[in-house]
Short mmCIF file of C-alpha atoms and ligand atoms in Angstrom, two decimals:
data_model
loop_
_atom_site.label_atom_id
_atom_site.label_comp_id
_atom_site.label_asym_id
_atom_site.label_seq_id
_atom_site.Cartn_x
_atom_site.Cartn_y
_atom_site.Cartn_z
CA MET A 12 -153.37 193.79 54.61
CA THR A 13 -150.28 194.30 56.81
CA SER A 14 -150.41 192.38 60.10
CA LEU A 15 -150.72 194.49 63.23
CA HIS A 16 -150.47 191.50 65.55
CA HIS A 17 -146.84 192.02 66.57
CA LEU A 18 -147.59 195.53 67.96
CA ARG A 19 -148.21 195.79 71.72
CA ALA A 20 -150.27 198.51 73.39
CA GLY A 21 -150.38 199.96 76.91
CA ILE A 22 -153.38 201.97 78.12
CA ILE A 23 -153.22 204.91 80.57
CA GLY A 24 -156.69 205.47 82.08
CA SER A 25 -159.41 202.91 82.73
CA GLY A 26 -162.52 205.10 82.93
CA PHE A 27 -165.12 205.58 80.17
CA ILE A 28 -162.96 205.84 77.03
CA GLY A 29 -160.01 203.61 78.01
CA PRO A 30 -162.09 200.42 77.54
CA VAL A 31 -163.37 201.77 74.19
CA HIS A 32 -159.72 201.86 73.02
CA ILE A 33 -159.17 198.36 74.44
CA GLU A 34 -162.18 196.87 72.66
CA ALA A 35 -161.24 198.41 69.30
CA LEU A 36 -157.62 197.21 69.60
CA ARG A 37 -158.76 193.69 70.50
CA ARG A 38 -161.03 193.62 67.43
CA LEU A 39 -157.92 194.35 65.33
CA GLY A 40 -155.84 191.66 67.01
CA VAL A 41 -153.45 194.10 68.73
CA LYS A 42 -152.02 192.78 72.01
CA ILE A 43 -152.64 194.91 75.14
CA ASN A 44 -149.90 194.21 77.64
CA ALA A 45 -150.41 196.86 80.34
CA ILE A 46 -152.90 199.26 81.86
CA CYS A 47 -152.52 202.10 84.36
CA GLY A 48 -155.13 203.93 86.45
CA SER A 49 -156.67 203.99 89.90
CA GLU A 50 -157.50 200.80 91.86
CA ARG A 51 -160.36 200.33 89.36
CA ALA A 52 -157.78 199.49 86.68
CA ARG A 53 -157.55 196.02 88.28
CA GLU A 54 -161.22 195.31 87.37
CA VAL A 55 -160.69 196.47 83.79
CA ALA A 56 -157.50 194.39 83.50
CA ALA A 57 -159.34 191.32 84.80
CA ARG A 58 -162.26 191.85 82.39
CA TRP A 59 -159.92 192.14 79.38
CA ASP A 60 -157.18 189.76 80.56
CA ILE A 61 -154.46 192.44 80.51
CA PRO A 62 -151.33 190.97 82.17
CA GLN A 63 -149.67 194.06 83.78
CA VAL A 64 -151.54 196.57 85.96
CA PHE A 65 -150.05 199.78 87.36
CA THR A 66 -152.33 201.34 89.97
CA GLY A 67 -151.82 204.65 91.79
CA HIS A 68 -151.76 206.35 88.34
CA ASP A 69 -148.18 205.13 87.92
CA PHE A 70 -147.92 206.04 84.22
CA GLN A 71 -144.10 206.20 84.27
CA SER A 72 -143.89 202.44 84.90
CA LEU A 73 -146.28 201.83 82.01
CA VAL A 74 -144.36 203.99 79.51
CA ASN A 75 -141.09 202.31 80.58
CA CYS A 76 -142.57 198.85 80.13
CA PRO A 77 -140.46 197.01 77.48
CA GLU A 78 -143.50 194.96 76.40
CA VAL A 79 -145.34 198.13 75.24
CA ASP A 80 -144.74 199.71 71.79
CA VAL A 81 -147.71 202.11 71.65
CA VAL A 82 -149.04 204.14 74.60
CA HIS A 83 -152.72 205.16 74.58
CA ILE A 84 -153.42 208.16 76.87
CA THR A 85 -157.03 208.17 78.10
CA SER A 86 -156.59 210.08 81.37
CA PRO A 87 -158.23 213.48 82.07
CA ASN A 88 -156.96 216.36 79.88
CA ARG A 89 -154.68 217.87 82.53
CA HIS A 90 -152.35 214.85 82.32
CA HIS A 91 -152.04 214.54 78.52
CA HIS A 92 -149.02 216.84 78.16
CA VAL A 93 -146.77 215.25 80.78
CA GLN A 94 -147.81 211.70 79.86
CA SER A 95 -147.28 212.28 76.11
CA LEU A 96 -143.81 213.69 76.79
CA ALA A 97 -142.96 210.73 79.03
CA ALA A 98 -144.11 208.22 76.39
CA LEU A 99 -142.17 209.92 73.58
CA ARG A 100 -139.05 210.15 75.75
CA ALA A 101 -139.37 206.42 76.47
CA GLY A 102 -139.29 205.84 72.68
CA LYS A 103 -142.97 204.88 72.32
CA HIS A 104 -145.54 205.67 69.66
CA VAL A 105 -148.48 207.62 71.15
CA VAL A 106 -152.24 207.77 70.72
CA CYS A 107 -153.42 210.66 72.92
CA GLU A 108 -157.05 211.47 73.64
CA LYS A 109 -158.37 214.90 72.71
CA PRO A 110 -157.92 217.69 73.54
CA LEU A 111 -154.18 217.15 73.10
CA ALA A 112 -153.30 219.28 76.16
CA MET A 113 -154.46 222.34 78.14
CA THR A 114 -152.71 225.22 76.28
CA THR A 115 -150.97 225.95 72.98
CA THR A 116 -147.68 226.27 74.89
CA GLU A 117 -148.04 222.61 75.87
CA THR A 118 -149.24 221.45 72.44
CA ALA A 119 -146.43 223.33 70.64
CA GLU A 120 -143.90 221.47 72.80
CA LEU A 121 -145.58 218.18 71.93
CA VAL A 122 -145.48 218.97 68.19
CA GLU A 123 -141.74 219.59 68.41
CA THR A 124 -140.98 216.61 70.69
CA ALA A 125 -143.00 214.25 68.46
CA ARG A 126 -141.18 215.56 65.37
CA GLN A 127 -137.78 214.98 66.96
CA ALA A 128 -138.75 211.54 68.28
CA GLY A 129 -139.72 210.36 64.80
CA LYS A 130 -142.51 208.21 66.27
CA VAL A 131 -146.15 208.06 65.20
CA PHE A 132 -148.10 210.53 67.34
CA ALA A 133 -151.88 210.47 66.87
CA VAL A 134 -154.64 212.50 68.53
CA ASN A 135 -157.87 210.59 69.03
CA TYR A 136 -160.22 212.59 66.78
CA ASN A 137 -162.23 209.47 66.00
CA VAL A 138 -165.16 211.22 64.25
CA ARG A 139 -162.98 211.45 61.12
CA PHE A 140 -163.39 207.68 60.78
CA TYR A 141 -167.16 207.43 60.41
CA PRO A 142 -167.63 206.18 56.83
CA ALA A 143 -170.10 209.05 56.25
CA VAL A 144 -167.39 211.59 57.14
CA LEU A 145 -164.93 209.95 54.73
CA GLN A 146 -167.66 209.93 52.05
CA MET A 147 -168.39 213.65 52.55
CA ARG A 148 -164.65 214.39 52.37
CA ALA A 149 -164.27 212.46 49.11
CA MET A 150 -167.28 214.28 47.62
CA VAL A 151 -165.87 217.70 48.56
CA GLN A 152 -162.43 216.78 47.19
CA ARG A 153 -163.92 215.55 43.88
CA GLY A 154 -165.98 218.72 43.49
CA ASP A 155 -169.34 216.86 43.66
CA LEU A 156 -170.76 219.65 45.83
CA GLY A 157 -169.27 222.49 43.78
CA GLU A 158 -167.85 225.49 45.58
CA ILE A 159 -168.59 225.20 49.32
CA ILE A 160 -170.77 228.15 50.38
CA HIS A 161 -171.41 227.46 54.04
CA VAL A 162 -171.35 224.82 56.77
CA ASN A 163 -173.84 224.46 59.58
CA GLY A 164 -173.96 222.14 62.56
CA SER A 165 -173.84 221.32 66.20
CA TYR A 166 -172.62 218.92 68.85
CA MET A 167 -175.34 218.40 71.47
CA GLN A 168 -175.38 216.26 74.65
CA ASP A 169 -177.61 216.23 77.76
CA TRP A 170 -175.48 214.39 80.34
CA LEU A 171 -174.63 217.63 82.23
CA LEU A 172 -178.18 219.06 82.17
CA LYS A 173 -178.87 218.85 85.92
CA GLU A 174 -177.21 220.74 88.74
CA THR A 175 -176.41 217.33 90.27
CA ASP A 176 -174.50 216.23 87.13
CA TYR A 177 -170.80 216.46 87.89
CA ASN A 178 -167.55 215.41 86.20
CA TRP A 179 -163.91 216.57 86.35
CA ARG A 180 -164.53 218.33 82.99
CA VAL A 181 -166.58 221.11 84.67
CA LEU A 182 -163.39 222.37 86.39
CA ALA A 183 -161.05 224.47 84.22
CA SER A 184 -158.12 223.19 86.31
CA GLU A 185 -158.85 219.56 85.23
CA GLY A 186 -160.16 219.86 81.67
CA GLY A 187 -159.07 223.27 80.41
CA GLU A 188 -160.61 226.74 80.32
CA LEU A 189 -163.13 225.70 77.67
CA ARG A 190 -165.29 222.71 78.49
CA ALA A 191 -168.10 222.17 75.95
CA VAL A 192 -166.00 223.58 73.09
CA GLY A 193 -162.78 221.82 74.18
CA ASP A 194 -164.46 218.51 74.97
CA ILE A 195 -166.88 218.08 72.07
CA GLY A 196 -166.78 221.27 69.95
CA THR A 197 -163.23 220.44 68.83
CA HIS A 198 -164.50 217.10 67.47
CA TRP A 199 -166.84 219.08 65.17
CA LEU A 200 -164.20 221.67 64.21
CA ASP A 201 -161.56 219.01 63.49
CA THR A 202 -164.02 216.93 61.46
CA VAL A 203 -165.33 219.83 59.36
CA SER A 204 -161.81 221.12 58.54
CA PHE A 205 -160.90 217.52 57.64
CA ILE A 206 -163.90 217.24 55.30
CA LEU A 207 -163.32 220.65 53.69
CA GLY A 208 -159.53 220.29 53.56
CA SER A 209 -159.50 223.85 54.86
CA PRO A 210 -158.66 225.35 58.28
CA VAL A 211 -160.65 227.94 60.22
CA THR A 212 -159.14 231.39 59.66
CA GLU A 213 -161.46 233.58 61.76
CA LEU A 214 -164.15 233.15 64.41
CA LEU A 215 -166.60 234.93 66.71
CA ALA A 216 -167.74 233.13 69.86
CA ASP A 217 -170.34 233.51 72.58
CA LEU A 218 -170.27 231.23 75.66
CA SER A 219 -172.69 230.73 78.51
CA THR A 220 -172.84 228.72 81.72
CA PHE A 221 -176.29 227.57 82.83
CA HIS A 222 -175.15 225.99 86.13
CA ARG A 223 -172.72 228.31 87.90
CA THR A 224 -172.74 225.95 90.88
CA ARG A 225 -172.97 222.15 90.63
CA GLN A 226 -173.27 219.44 93.27
CA ARG A 227 -169.92 217.65 93.47
CA PRO A 228 -169.94 214.08 94.81
CA VAL A 229 -167.35 213.37 97.46
CA GLY A 230 -165.08 210.75 95.72
CA GLU A 231 -164.24 209.75 92.11
CA VAL A 232 -167.04 209.55 89.50
CA GLN A 233 -166.60 207.93 86.10
CA THR A 234 -167.88 209.69 82.96
CA PHE A 235 -171.51 208.83 81.98
CA SER A 236 -171.88 206.75 85.14
CA ASN A 237 -175.26 206.49 86.89
CA GLU A 238 -173.85 205.39 90.22
CA ALA A 239 -175.90 206.64 93.21
CA VAL A 240 -174.05 209.35 95.14
CA ALA A 241 -174.53 209.67 98.91
CA HIS A 242 -172.70 212.94 99.72
CA THR A 243 -172.19 216.07 97.64
CA GLU A 244 -170.75 219.53 98.15
CA ASP A 245 -171.31 222.87 96.35
CA CYS A 246 -168.84 223.36 93.51
CA PRO A 247 -168.48 226.68 91.64
CA VAL A 248 -168.28 226.11 87.85
CA ASP A 249 -165.86 228.11 85.70
CA THR A 250 -166.47 226.47 82.30
CA GLU A 251 -169.23 226.89 79.68
CA ASP A 252 -172.29 224.65 79.18
CA PHE A 253 -173.16 226.19 75.80
CA ALA A 254 -171.37 227.93 72.93
CA SER A 255 -172.25 229.58 69.60
CA VAL A 256 -169.38 230.05 67.17
CA LEU A 257 -169.41 231.83 63.79
CA LEU A 258 -166.61 230.68 61.49
CA GLY A 259 -164.71 231.64 58.36
CA PHE A 260 -162.69 228.96 56.55
CA ASP A 261 -159.59 229.43 54.41
CA ASN A 262 -161.47 228.30 51.26
CA GLY A 263 -163.99 231.15 51.67
CA ALA A 264 -166.79 229.04 53.20
CA ARG A 265 -168.68 230.48 56.18
CA GLY A 266 -169.87 228.38 59.09
CA ASN A 267 -171.89 228.30 62.28
CA LEU A 268 -171.56 225.83 65.13
CA ALA A 269 -173.61 225.35 68.32
CA VAL A 270 -172.27 223.23 71.19
CA SER A 271 -174.18 222.20 74.31
CA GLN A 272 -173.90 219.70 77.15
CA VAL A 273 -177.29 220.76 78.57
CA ALA A 274 -179.54 219.93 75.55
CA ALA A 275 -182.32 217.68 76.93
CA GLY A 276 -182.84 214.60 74.81
CA ARG A 277 -179.73 214.94 72.68
CA LYS A 278 -177.54 212.11 73.94
CA ASN A 279 -174.51 212.47 71.71
CA CYS A 280 -175.50 214.14 68.47
CA ILE A 281 -172.94 215.59 66.04
CA ARG A 282 -174.72 217.21 63.10
CA ILE A 283 -172.82 218.39 60.02
CA GLU A 284 -174.43 220.08 56.98
CA ILE A 285 -172.27 221.17 54.05
CA TYR A 286 -173.83 223.42 51.44
CA GLY A 287 -172.20 223.65 48.01
CA ALA A 288 -173.12 225.48 44.82
CA LYS A 289 -174.15 222.20 43.11
CA GLN A 290 -175.65 220.21 46.02
CA SER A 291 -175.47 219.74 49.75
CA VAL A 292 -174.80 216.83 52.05
CA TRP A 293 -175.85 216.36 55.67
CA TRP A 294 -175.37 213.75 58.42
CA ASP A 295 -175.81 213.19 62.12
CA SER A 296 -173.89 210.75 64.31
CA GLU A 297 -177.01 209.28 65.93
CA ASN A 298 -177.91 207.82 62.49
CA PRO A 299 -174.34 207.09 61.45
CA ASP A 300 -174.95 204.92 58.38
CA LEU A 301 -177.27 207.38 56.64
CA LEU A 302 -176.14 210.29 54.48
CA HIS A 303 -178.51 212.84 52.94
CA TYR A 304 -177.93 214.53 49.60
CA GLY A 305 -179.83 217.79 49.07
CA ARG A 306 -180.57 219.00 45.51
CA ARG A 307 -182.36 222.06 44.22
CA ASP A 308 -183.80 220.63 40.97
CA ASP A 309 -183.62 216.84 41.48
CA ALA A 310 -185.02 214.67 44.24
CA ASN A 311 -183.14 214.65 47.53
CA ALA A 312 -181.66 211.27 48.49
CA ALA A 313 -181.05 209.36 51.74
CA VAL A 314 -178.26 206.88 51.04
CA LEU A 315 -177.08 203.95 53.20
CA ARG A 316 -173.41 203.24 53.80
CA ALA A 317 -171.95 200.71 51.36
CA SER A 318 -174.85 201.06 48.93
CA ALA A 319 -174.91 202.88 45.56
CA GLY A 320 -173.78 206.50 45.95
CA PHE A 321 -172.01 205.89 49.28
CA THR A 322 -168.97 203.72 48.54
CA ASP A 323 -166.04 206.14 48.93
CA ALA A 324 -165.20 204.86 52.44
CA SER A 325 -164.15 201.40 51.24
CA GLY A 326 -161.16 200.19 53.24
CA TYR A 327 -162.59 201.97 56.30
CA THR A 328 -165.81 199.99 56.64
CA ASP A 329 -166.11 196.22 57.15
CA TYR A 330 -169.80 195.31 57.00
CA PRO A 331 -172.28 195.30 54.10
CA ALA A 332 -175.11 197.85 53.88
CA GLY A 333 -177.85 197.30 56.42
CA HIS A 334 -175.51 195.95 59.12
CA ALA A 335 -175.04 199.16 61.06
CA GLU A 336 -171.59 200.53 61.94
CA GLY A 337 -171.20 203.27 64.53
CA PHE A 338 -169.07 204.70 67.35
CA PRO A 339 -167.02 201.57 68.25
CA ASP A 340 -166.37 200.78 64.57
CA GLY A 341 -164.88 204.25 64.02
CA PHE A 342 -162.32 203.58 66.76
CA LYS A 343 -161.42 200.30 65.09
CA MET A 344 -160.87 202.05 61.74
CA LEU A 345 -158.86 204.83 63.39
CA TYR A 346 -156.52 202.33 65.07
CA ARG A 347 -156.24 200.28 61.86
CA SER A 348 -155.04 203.48 60.18
CA ILE A 349 -152.61 204.41 63.01
CA TYR A 350 -151.19 200.91 63.58
CA THR A 351 -150.76 200.36 59.83
CA ALA A 352 -148.71 203.57 59.75
CA ILE A 353 -146.60 202.24 62.64
CA ALA A 354 -146.18 198.79 61.05
CA THR A 355 -145.39 200.01 57.52
CA GLY A 356 -143.85 203.45 58.09
CA THR A 357 -146.40 204.89 55.63
CA SER A 358 -149.46 206.85 56.73
CA ASP A 359 -152.74 207.18 54.83
CA GLY A 360 -152.72 210.78 56.10
CA LEU A 361 -156.20 210.46 57.59
CA PHE A 362 -155.69 210.42 61.37
CA ALA A 363 -155.10 213.60 63.37
CA ASP A 364 -151.46 214.14 64.36
CA ALA A 365 -149.85 216.46 66.93
CA VAL A 366 -150.11 219.41 64.53
CA ALA A 367 -153.87 218.84 64.18
CA GLY A 368 -154.15 218.57 67.98
CA HIS A 369 -152.25 221.84 68.36
CA GLU A 370 -154.56 223.50 65.83
CA GLU A 371 -157.61 222.63 67.99
CA LEU A 372 -156.02 224.27 71.05
CA ARG A 373 -155.32 227.36 68.91
CA LEU A 374 -159.02 227.45 68.07
CA CYS A 375 -159.98 226.99 71.74
CA GLU A 376 -157.81 229.92 72.79
CA ALA A 377 -159.28 232.07 70.00
CA VAL A 378 -162.81 231.11 71.11
CA MET A 379 -162.03 232.20 74.67
CA GLN A 380 -160.43 235.47 73.51
CA SER A 381 -163.36 236.25 71.20
CA HIS A 382 -165.88 235.61 73.97
CA ARG A 383 -164.00 237.77 76.47
CA GLU A 384 -163.32 240.65 74.08
CA ARG A 385 -166.68 240.36 72.25
CA ARG A 386 -165.06 240.49 68.79
CA TRP A 387 -163.90 238.47 65.74
CA ILE A 388 -160.46 236.84 66.09
CA ASN A 389 -158.17 236.16 63.10
CA LEU A 390 -156.08 233.01 63.25
N1 NAD B 425 -162.69 210.52 71.58
C1 NAD B 425 -163.81 210.45 72.29
O1 NAD B 425 -164.87 210.22 71.75
C2 NAD B 425 -163.75 210.65 73.77
C3 NAD B 425 -164.86 210.32 74.56
C4 NAD B 425 -164.76 210.47 75.95
C5 NAD B 425 -163.59 210.97 76.53
N2 NAD B 425 -162.55 211.32 75.71
C6 NAD B 425 -161.30 211.86 76.31
O2 NAD B 425 -160.70 210.81 77.08
C7 NAD B 425 -160.12 211.34 78.26
C8 NAD B 425 -160.71 210.60 79.48
O3 NAD B 425 -162.09 210.81 79.52
P1 NAD B 425 -163.07 209.76 80.25
O4 NAD B 425 -164.43 210.22 79.87
O5 NAD B 425 -162.69 208.36 79.96
O6 NAD B 425 -162.77 210.11 81.78
P2 NAD B 425 -163.02 209.19 83.07
O7 NAD B 425 -163.03 210.11 84.20
O8 NAD B 425 -164.17 208.27 82.84
O9 NAD B 425 -161.70 208.28 83.13
C9 NAD B 425 -160.42 208.82 83.38
C10 NAD B 425 -159.49 207.70 83.83
O10 NAD B 425 -158.17 208.24 84.00
C11 NAD B 425 -157.65 207.83 85.27
N3 NAD B 425 -156.69 208.83 85.71
C12 NAD B 425 -156.91 209.98 86.39
N4 NAD B 425 -155.75 210.63 86.61
C13 NAD B 425 -154.77 209.85 86.06
C14 NAD B 425 -153.36 209.96 85.98
N5 NAD B 425 -152.70 210.99 86.49
N6 NAD B 425 -152.69 208.97 85.33
C15 NAD B 425 -153.33 207.92 84.81
N7 NAD B 425 -154.68 207.76 84.87
C16 NAD B 425 -155.38 208.72 85.49
C17 NAD B 425 -158.88 207.69 86.16
O11 NAD B 425 -158.60 206.83 87.27
C18 NAD B 425 -159.87 207.08 85.16
O12 NAD B 425 -159.64 205.69 85.04
C19 NAD B 425 -160.38 212.83 78.25
O13 NAD B 425 -159.25 213.49 77.73
C20 NAD B 425 -161.55 213.00 77.28
O14 NAD B 425 -161.54 214.25 76.59
C21 NAD B 425 -162.62 211.16 74.37
#
């Protein structure tokens, strides 16, 4: 395997997901030379022994840092566009969190700038790198499922269930016009198109907001944090808590997706069911090592990763069957794929690039248009 150890990363953002990037990179042996964020970045740098810290959200100093080859952008969505441009212009490779930016105007500019820069530009759609997802993709490609008839699924969370649950994502100005769909629905849409090898060509969407006012803490709050909050203020909410989306794919398959951030008891559950003419396959991310095969005339099967019938993800899974792999392992596999592409100049074609990130914003804008105009939208 090509060594990744000479590559040096810098991380923008030190909230929830920044340290997930850091941990995965450290497991691969990639050096992390700089981090940028608020004052809290100092704590994260101390915990992970990162030598250079840029506070005050001074991302320009980080992207200019000569000891950084690859910039990871893990700040809130509103900053992705300007920070990606700055990193590309400084000659760096980029790994940007999803969604790639706020609008297709921004993402189209990033597609073009990344193309001209000739650097690796990846969007952090990590769900692609669950071994079960790679297995489903291989099965579809080989024709094991036959013609794909329809796809069904959801992405459900409960961390925004209460009126007192608040995060920058609930504001369109910080996270984008679509919240549940942009934040987590695009993970599902990206993953299903990746598995099918087929883009969405039409959709019909219905959105709803359960909490039109939320209690906003006075001061910064980190994602998924349970910190006690002393003072709050009323905050009008202009983004959706729940979405239903009907889909048509280029290969003729039909689909339906439900997305919610107010689904009590569902912590972080992506469910994907793919129904083919020969058999079906289904999976959920809260049981990541288990894949179900559904058959009409033979017995159904529940198959464990790295055991008979579930071995198509080799190269993207490190542990034997029975030693569970999950969320953090997917990040490790994603960065192995990206950093190998940087080190060798040859990509395995599996990670999402700027074009894939742009495609998700196109879908988001179509979802919003469909909801507003109450009609199907062709893409
Ligand atoms: N791939 C995934 O599974 C996944 C999961 C969670 C979040 N995300 C994405 O990661 C991003 C961050 O989400 P989070 O949950 O970690 O948020 P968070 O609020 O927990 O952390 C955001 C961090 O960015 C910093 N920040 C704010 N403005 C900045 C600026 N201008 N420059 C530099 N840093 C700035 C904050 O100080 C904080 O450290 C979002 O785009 C989100 O969609 C992806």
